[in-house]
PDB file of C-alpha atoms in Angstrom:
ATOM      1  CA  MET A   1      33.289 -17.036  -6.985  1.00  0.00           C
ATOM      2  CA  LYS A   2      30.935 -18.852  -4.699  1.00  0.00           C
ATOM      3  CA  HIS A   3      27.402 -19.502  -5.399  1.00  0.00           C
ATOM      4  CA  GLU A   4      25.071 -19.493  -2.185  1.00  0.00           C
ATOM      5  CA  PRO A   5      22.440 -21.763  -2.011  1.00  0.00           C
ATOM      6  CA  GLN A   6      18.857 -19.811  -2.526  1.00  0.00           C
ATOM      7  CA  ASN A   7      16.856 -19.864   0.715  1.00  0.00           C
ATOM      8  CA  PRO A   8      14.263 -22.452  -0.077  1.00  0.00           C
ATOM      9  CA  ASP A   9      11.670 -19.886   1.882  1.00  0.00           C
ATOM     10  CA  SER A  10      12.566 -17.556  -0.804  1.00  0.00           C
ATOM     11  CA  GLU A  11      11.502 -20.052  -3.124  1.00  0.00           C
ATOM     12  CA  TRP A  12       8.468 -21.375  -1.320  1.00  0.00           C
ATOM     13  CA  MET A  13       7.297 -17.278  -1.139  1.00  0.00           C
ATOM     14  CA  HIS A  14       7.784 -16.536  -4.436  1.00  0.00           C
ATOM     15  CA  SER A  15       5.803 -19.218  -5.537  1.00  0.00           C
ATOM     16  CA  ILE A  16       3.321 -17.971  -3.361  1.00  0.00           C
ATOM     17  CA  VAL A  17       3.247 -14.753  -4.486  1.00  0.00           C
ATOM     18  CA  GLU A  18       3.069 -15.868  -7.998  1.00  0.00           C
ATOM     19  CA  ALA A  19       0.123 -18.001  -7.501  1.00  0.00           C
ATOM     20  CA  HIS A  20      -2.018 -15.910  -5.474  1.00  0.00           C
ATOM     21  CA  ALA A  21      -1.019 -11.792  -5.799  1.00  0.00           C
ATOM     22  CA  ALA A  22      -3.799 -11.553  -8.856  1.00  0.00           C
ATOM     23  CA  ASP A  23      -6.458 -13.058  -6.840  1.00  0.00           C
ATOM     24  CA  LEU A  24      -5.779 -11.361  -3.777  1.00  0.00           C
ATOM     25  CA  THR A  25      -5.603  -8.166  -5.605  1.00  0.00           C
ATOM     26  CA  ARG A  26      -9.070  -8.752  -7.269  1.00  0.00           C
ATOM     27  CA  TYR A  27     -10.147  -9.564  -3.925  1.00  0.00           C
ATOM     28  CA  ALA A  28      -9.156  -7.021  -2.253  1.00  0.00           C
ATOM     29  CA  ALA A  29     -10.173  -4.430  -4.874  1.00  0.00           C
ATOM     30  CA  SER A  30     -13.653  -5.932  -4.533  1.00  0.00           C
ATOM     31  CA  ILE A  31     -13.790  -4.761  -0.764  1.00  0.00           C
ATOM     32  CA  LEU A  32     -12.364  -1.779  -1.060  1.00  0.00           C
ATOM     33  CA  PHE A  33     -13.332  -0.512  -4.548  1.00  0.00           C
ATOM     34  CA  ASP A  34      -9.817   0.744  -5.450  1.00  0.00           C
ATOM     35  CA  THR A  35      -7.205  -1.344  -7.152  1.00  0.00           C
ATOM     36  CA  ASP A  36      -3.893   0.880  -5.843  1.00  0.00           C
ATOM     37  CA  ALA A  37      -5.076   0.484  -2.206  1.00  0.00           C
ATOM     38  CA  ALA A  38      -6.019  -3.609  -3.056  1.00  0.00           C
ATOM     39  CA  LYS A  39      -2.285  -3.679  -3.961  1.00  0.00           C
ATOM     40  CA  ASP A  40      -1.236  -2.483  -0.889  1.00  0.00           C
ATOM     41  CA  VAL A  41      -3.111  -4.398   1.196  1.00  0.00           C
ATOM     42  CA  VAL A  42      -1.712  -7.416  -0.867  1.00  0.00           C
ATOM     43  CA  GLN A  43       1.743  -6.244  -0.542  1.00  0.00           C
ATOM     44  CA  ASP A  44       1.070  -5.786   3.639  1.00  0.00           C
ATOM     45  CA  VAL A  45      -0.473  -9.270   3.610  1.00  0.00           C
ATOM     46  CA  PHE A  46       2.651 -10.869   1.570  1.00  0.00           C
ATOM     47  CA  LEU A  47       4.937  -9.020   4.249  1.00  0.00           C
ATOM     48  CA  ARG A  48       3.237 -10.350   7.177  1.00  0.00           C
ATOM     49  CA  LEU A  49       3.339 -14.002   5.718  1.00  0.00           C
ATOM     50  CA  TRP A  50       7.148 -13.463   5.132  1.00  0.00           C
ATOM     51  CA  LYS A  51       7.285 -13.157   9.031  1.00  0.00           C
ATOM     52  CA  GLU A  52       5.392 -15.772   9.961  1.00  0.00           C
ATOM     53  CA  PRO A  53       6.632 -19.551  10.903  1.00  0.00           C
ATOM     54  CA  ARG A  54       6.120 -21.275   7.538  1.00  0.00           C
ATOM     55  CA  GLU A  55       5.486 -24.602   9.170  1.00  0.00           C
ATOM     56  CA  ARG A  56       2.420 -23.055  11.029  1.00  0.00           C
ATOM     57  CA  ILE A  57       0.663 -22.062   7.716  1.00  0.00           C
ATOM     58  CA  ALA A  58       2.206 -24.233   5.085  1.00  0.00           C
ATOM     59  CA  ASP A  59      -0.703 -26.548   4.910  1.00  0.00           C
ATOM     60  CA  HIS A  60      -3.539 -24.130   4.558  1.00  0.00           C
ATOM     61  CA  VAL A  61      -1.765 -21.244   3.160  1.00  0.00           C
ATOM     62  CA  ARG A  62      -4.133 -19.875   0.667  1.00  0.00           C
ATOM     63  CA  PRO A  63      -7.301 -19.648   3.136  1.00  0.00           C
ATOM     64  CA  TRP A  64      -4.667 -18.369   5.260  1.00  0.00           C
ATOM     65  CA  LEU A  65      -3.751 -15.174   2.873  1.00  0.00           C
ATOM     66  CA  PHE A  66      -7.473 -14.553   2.080  1.00  0.00           C
ATOM     67  CA  ARG A  67      -8.258 -14.156   5.528  1.00  0.00           C
ATOM     68  CA  ALA A  68      -5.559 -12.058   6.172  1.00  0.00           C
ATOM     69  CA  CYS A  69      -6.307 -10.002   2.905  1.00  0.00           C
ATOM     70  CA  ARG A  70     -10.244  -9.669   4.094  1.00  0.00           C
ATOM     71  CA  ASN A  71      -9.275  -8.353   7.579  1.00  0.00           C
ATOM     72  CA  ARG A  72      -6.703  -6.196   6.176  1.00  0.00           C
ATOM     73  CA  ALA A  73      -9.127  -4.769   3.606  1.00  0.00           C
ATOM     74  CA  LEU A  74     -11.867  -4.538   6.002  1.00  0.00           C
ATOM     75  CA  ASP A  75      -9.790  -2.643   8.328  1.00  0.00           C
ATOM     76  CA  ILE A  76      -8.499  -0.020   5.835  1.00  0.00           C
ATOM     77  CA  ARG A  77     -12.757   0.263   5.116  1.00  0.00           C
ATOM     78  CA  ARG A  78     -13.275   0.919   8.508  1.00  0.00           C
ATOM     79  CA  LYS A  79     -10.814   3.435   8.851  1.00  0.00           C
ATOM     80  CA  GLY A  80     -12.243   5.545   6.462  1.00  0.00           C
ATOM     81  CA  GLY A  81     -10.984   4.875   3.057  1.00  0.00           C
ATOM     82  CA  ARG A  82     -12.940   6.859   1.010  1.00  0.00           C
ATOM     83  CA  MET A  83     -14.906   4.424  -1.340  1.00  0.00           C
ATOM     84  CA  LYS A  84     -15.549   4.544  -5.058  1.00  0.00           C
ATOM     85  CA  PRO A  85     -17.332   2.066  -7.393  1.00  0.00           C
ATOM     86  CA  LEU A  86     -15.129  -0.534  -8.924  1.00  0.00           C
ATOM     87  CA  ASP A  87     -14.288  -0.326 -12.583  1.00  0.00           C
ATOM     88  CA  GLU A  88     -15.631  -3.360 -13.872  1.00  0.00           C
ATOM     89  CA  SER A  89     -12.479  -3.640 -16.046  1.00  0.00           C
ATOM     90  CA  HIS A  90     -10.930  -4.448 -12.622  1.00  0.00           C
ATOM     91  CA  THR A  91     -12.479  -7.292 -12.283  1.00  0.00           C
ATOM     92  CA  ALA A  92     -13.027  -8.662 -15.729  1.00  0.00           C
ATOM     93  CA  GLN A  93     -11.291 -12.024 -16.697  1.00  0.00           C
ATOM     94  CA  ALA A  94      -8.951 -11.643 -19.536  1.00  0.00           C
ATOM     95  CA  VAL A  95     -11.029 -12.863 -22.715  1.00  0.00           C
ATOM     96  CA  ALA A  96     -10.026 -16.127 -24.370  1.00  0.00           C
ATOM     97  CA  GLU A  97      -8.694 -16.385 -27.694  1.00  0.00           C
ATOM     98  CA  GLY A  98     -11.095 -17.518 -30.654  1.00  0.00           C
ATOM     99  CA  PRO A  99     -14.429 -16.097 -30.725  1.00  0.00           C
ATOM    100  CA  GLY A 100     -15.163 -12.711 -33.173  1.00  0.00           C
ATOM    101  CA  PRO A 101     -15.779  -9.348 -32.090  1.00  0.00           C
ATOM    102  CA  ALA A 102     -19.690 -10.024 -32.645  1.00  0.00           C
ATOM    103  CA  ALA A 103     -19.310 -13.049 -30.022  1.00  0.00           C
ATOM    104  CA  MET A 104     -16.745 -11.356 -28.064  1.00  0.00           C
ATOM    105  CA  ALA A 105     -18.831  -8.381 -27.033  1.00  0.00           C
ATOM    106  CA  GLU A 106     -21.767 -10.420 -26.408  1.00  0.00           C
ATOM    107  CA  GLN A 107     -19.548 -11.898 -24.182  1.00  0.00           C
ATOM    108  CA  ASN A 108     -18.777  -8.685 -22.881  1.00  0.00           C
ATOM    109  CA  ASP A 109     -22.327  -7.503 -22.287  1.00  0.00           C
ATOM    110  CA  ARG A 110     -23.256 -10.642 -20.368  1.00  0.00           C
ATOM    111  CA  HIS A 111     -20.452 -10.694 -18.448  1.00  0.00           C
ATOM    112  CA  HIS A 112     -21.317  -6.755 -16.972  1.00  0.00           C
ATOM    113  CA  GLN A 113     -24.793  -7.681 -16.701  1.00  0.00           C
ATOM    114  CA  LEU A 114     -23.864 -10.750 -14.714  1.00  0.00           C
ATOM    115  CA  LEU A 115     -21.065  -8.164 -12.717  1.00  0.00           C
ATOM    116  CA  HIS A 116     -23.815  -5.805 -12.319  1.00  0.00           C
ATOM    117  CA  LEU A 117     -26.505  -7.897 -10.941  1.00  0.00           C
ATOM    118  CA  ILE A 118     -23.626  -9.479  -8.272  1.00  0.00           C
ATOM    119  CA  ARG A 119     -22.848  -5.793  -7.328  1.00  0.00           C
ATOM    120  CA  HIS A 120     -26.888  -5.514  -6.198  1.00  0.00           C
ATOM    121  CA  LEU A 121     -26.567  -8.711  -3.956  1.00  0.00           C
ATOM    122  CA  PRO A 122     -26.036  -8.017  -0.224  1.00  0.00           C
ATOM    123  CA  ASP A 123     -22.401  -7.831   0.915  1.00  0.00           C
ATOM    124  CA  ASN A 124     -21.847 -11.439   2.284  1.00  0.00           C
ATOM    125  CA  GLN A 125     -23.482 -12.907  -0.483  1.00  0.00           C
ATOM    126  CA  GLN A 126     -21.190 -10.830  -2.965  1.00  0.00           C
ATOM    127  CA  GLU A 127     -18.141 -11.947  -1.060  1.00  0.00           C
ATOM    128  CA  VAL A 128     -19.032 -15.305  -0.800  1.00  0.00           C
ATOM    129  CA  VAL A 129     -19.557 -15.593  -4.406  1.00  0.00           C
ATOM    130  CA  ARG A 130     -16.323 -13.659  -5.956  1.00  0.00           C
ATOM    131  CA  LEU A 131     -14.290 -15.985  -3.377  1.00  0.00           C
ATOM    132  CA  LYS A 132     -16.187 -19.389  -4.855  1.00  0.00           C
ATOM    133  CA  PHE A 133     -15.952 -18.175  -8.575  1.00  0.00           C
ATOM    134  CA  GLN A 134     -13.464 -15.927  -8.875  1.00  0.00           C
ATOM    135  CA  ASN A 135     -11.088 -17.366  -6.642  1.00  0.00           C
ATOM    136  CA  GLY A 136     -12.359 -21.495  -6.850  1.00  0.00           C
ATOM    137  CA  MET A 137     -12.570 -21.750  -2.861  1.00  0.00           C
ATOM    138  CA  SER A 138     -13.928 -24.461  -1.381  1.00  0.00           C
ATOM    139  CA  TYR A 139     -17.065 -23.814   1.182  1.00  0.00           C
ATOM    140  CA  LYS A 140     -14.421 -24.722   3.638  1.00  0.00           C
ATOM    141  CA  GLU A 141     -12.238 -22.755   2.491  1.00  0.00           C
ATOM    142  CA  ILE A 142     -14.712 -19.511   1.954  1.00  0.00           C
ATOM    143  CA  ALA A 143     -15.838 -20.303   5.620  1.00  0.00           C
ATOM    144  CA  THR A 144     -12.086 -20.490   7.245  1.00  0.00           C
ATOM    145  CA  VAL A 145     -11.932 -16.672   5.134  1.00  0.00           C
ATOM    146  CA  THR A 146     -15.469 -15.298   6.067  1.00  0.00           C
ATOM    147  CA  GLU A 147     -14.875 -16.965   9.758  1.00  0.00           C
ATOM    148  CA  LEU A 148     -18.486 -18.166   8.814  1.00  0.00           C
ATOM    149  CA  SER A 149     -19.521 -21.895   9.076  1.00  0.00           C
ATOM    150  CA  VAL A 150     -19.614 -24.037   5.903  1.00  0.00           C
ATOM    151  CA  THR A 151     -23.382 -24.067   6.565  1.00  0.00           C
ATOM    152  CA  ASN A 152     -23.649 -20.771   6.473  1.00  0.00           C
ATOM    153  CA  VAL A 153     -21.441 -19.932   3.055  1.00  0.00           C
ATOM    154  CA  GLY A 154     -23.695 -22.709   1.660  1.00  0.00           C
ATOM    155  CA  PHE A 155     -26.806 -21.111   2.350  1.00  0.00           C
ATOM    156  CA  LEU A 156     -25.369 -17.818   0.942  1.00  0.00           C
ATOM    157  CA  LEU A 157     -24.265 -19.182  -2.103  1.00  0.00           C
ATOM    158  CA  HIS A 158     -27.482 -20.850  -2.616  1.00  0.00           C
ATOM    159  CA  THR A 159     -29.739 -17.957  -2.044  1.00  0.00           C
ATOM    160  CA  ALA A 160     -27.228 -15.665  -4.339  1.00  0.00           C
ATOM    161  CA  ILE A 161     -27.277 -17.964  -7.009  1.00  0.00           C
ATOM    162  CA  GLN A 162     -30.990 -18.372  -6.807  1.00  0.00           C
ATOM    163  CA  THR A 163     -31.285 -14.689  -6.889  1.00  0.00           C
ATOM    164  CA  LEU A 164     -29.058 -14.462  -9.687  1.00  0.00           C
ATOM    165  CA  ARG A 165     -31.152 -16.831 -11.940  1.00  0.00           C
ATOM    166  CA  ALA A 166     -34.235 -14.692 -11.151  1.00  0.00           C
ATOM    167  CA  ARG A 167     -32.849 -11.721 -12.062  1.00  0.00           C
ATOM    168  CA  VAL A 168     -31.413 -13.180 -15.280  1.00  0.00           C
ATOM    169  CA  GLY A 169     -34.807 -15.003 -16.047  1.00  0.00           C
ATOM    170  CA  ALA A 170     -36.205 -11.401 -16.012  1.00  0.00           C
ATOM    171  CA  ILE A 171     -33.645  -9.766 -18.462  1.00  0.00           C
ATOM    172  CA  GLY A 172     -34.597 -12.633 -20.761  1.00  0.00           C
ATOM    173  CA  GLU A 173     -38.341 -12.060 -20.406  1.00  0.00           C
TER     174      GLU A 173
END
């Protein structure tokens, strides 16, 4: 029996899906407020990636994926996809092992408060905050995804963080 060597593009594609599917799904869900629709968007993005020549995007695949995901999600939203509020469990991070139930409950409360505060930021600020802190993107990558200047991304993040600090401070008073 003869073994065919695995296509290097298949291995590359598999590693890209493994590395980015969860982040892309969370990002699309933040735009669509629908996890199932977000999964469809991410599947479309990976199909589009498969059709792109690898050498054209290999050196900037992460911003390319997020930009394609953003454009596809916004397109679906514009076409009248019914919006529904995002359940906080969709964006929640897995809680690390270690803290007891009381500490975990307190941490969950703070996390939910912060998500609530983020949802009340303007849409453009919410988007850059999520790309920066949920997906760990650089200002340049965010600028590529959102088609904003790096300076504008910095301004939006600065404004969002100032707003969040003020609101968190007001809660603590």
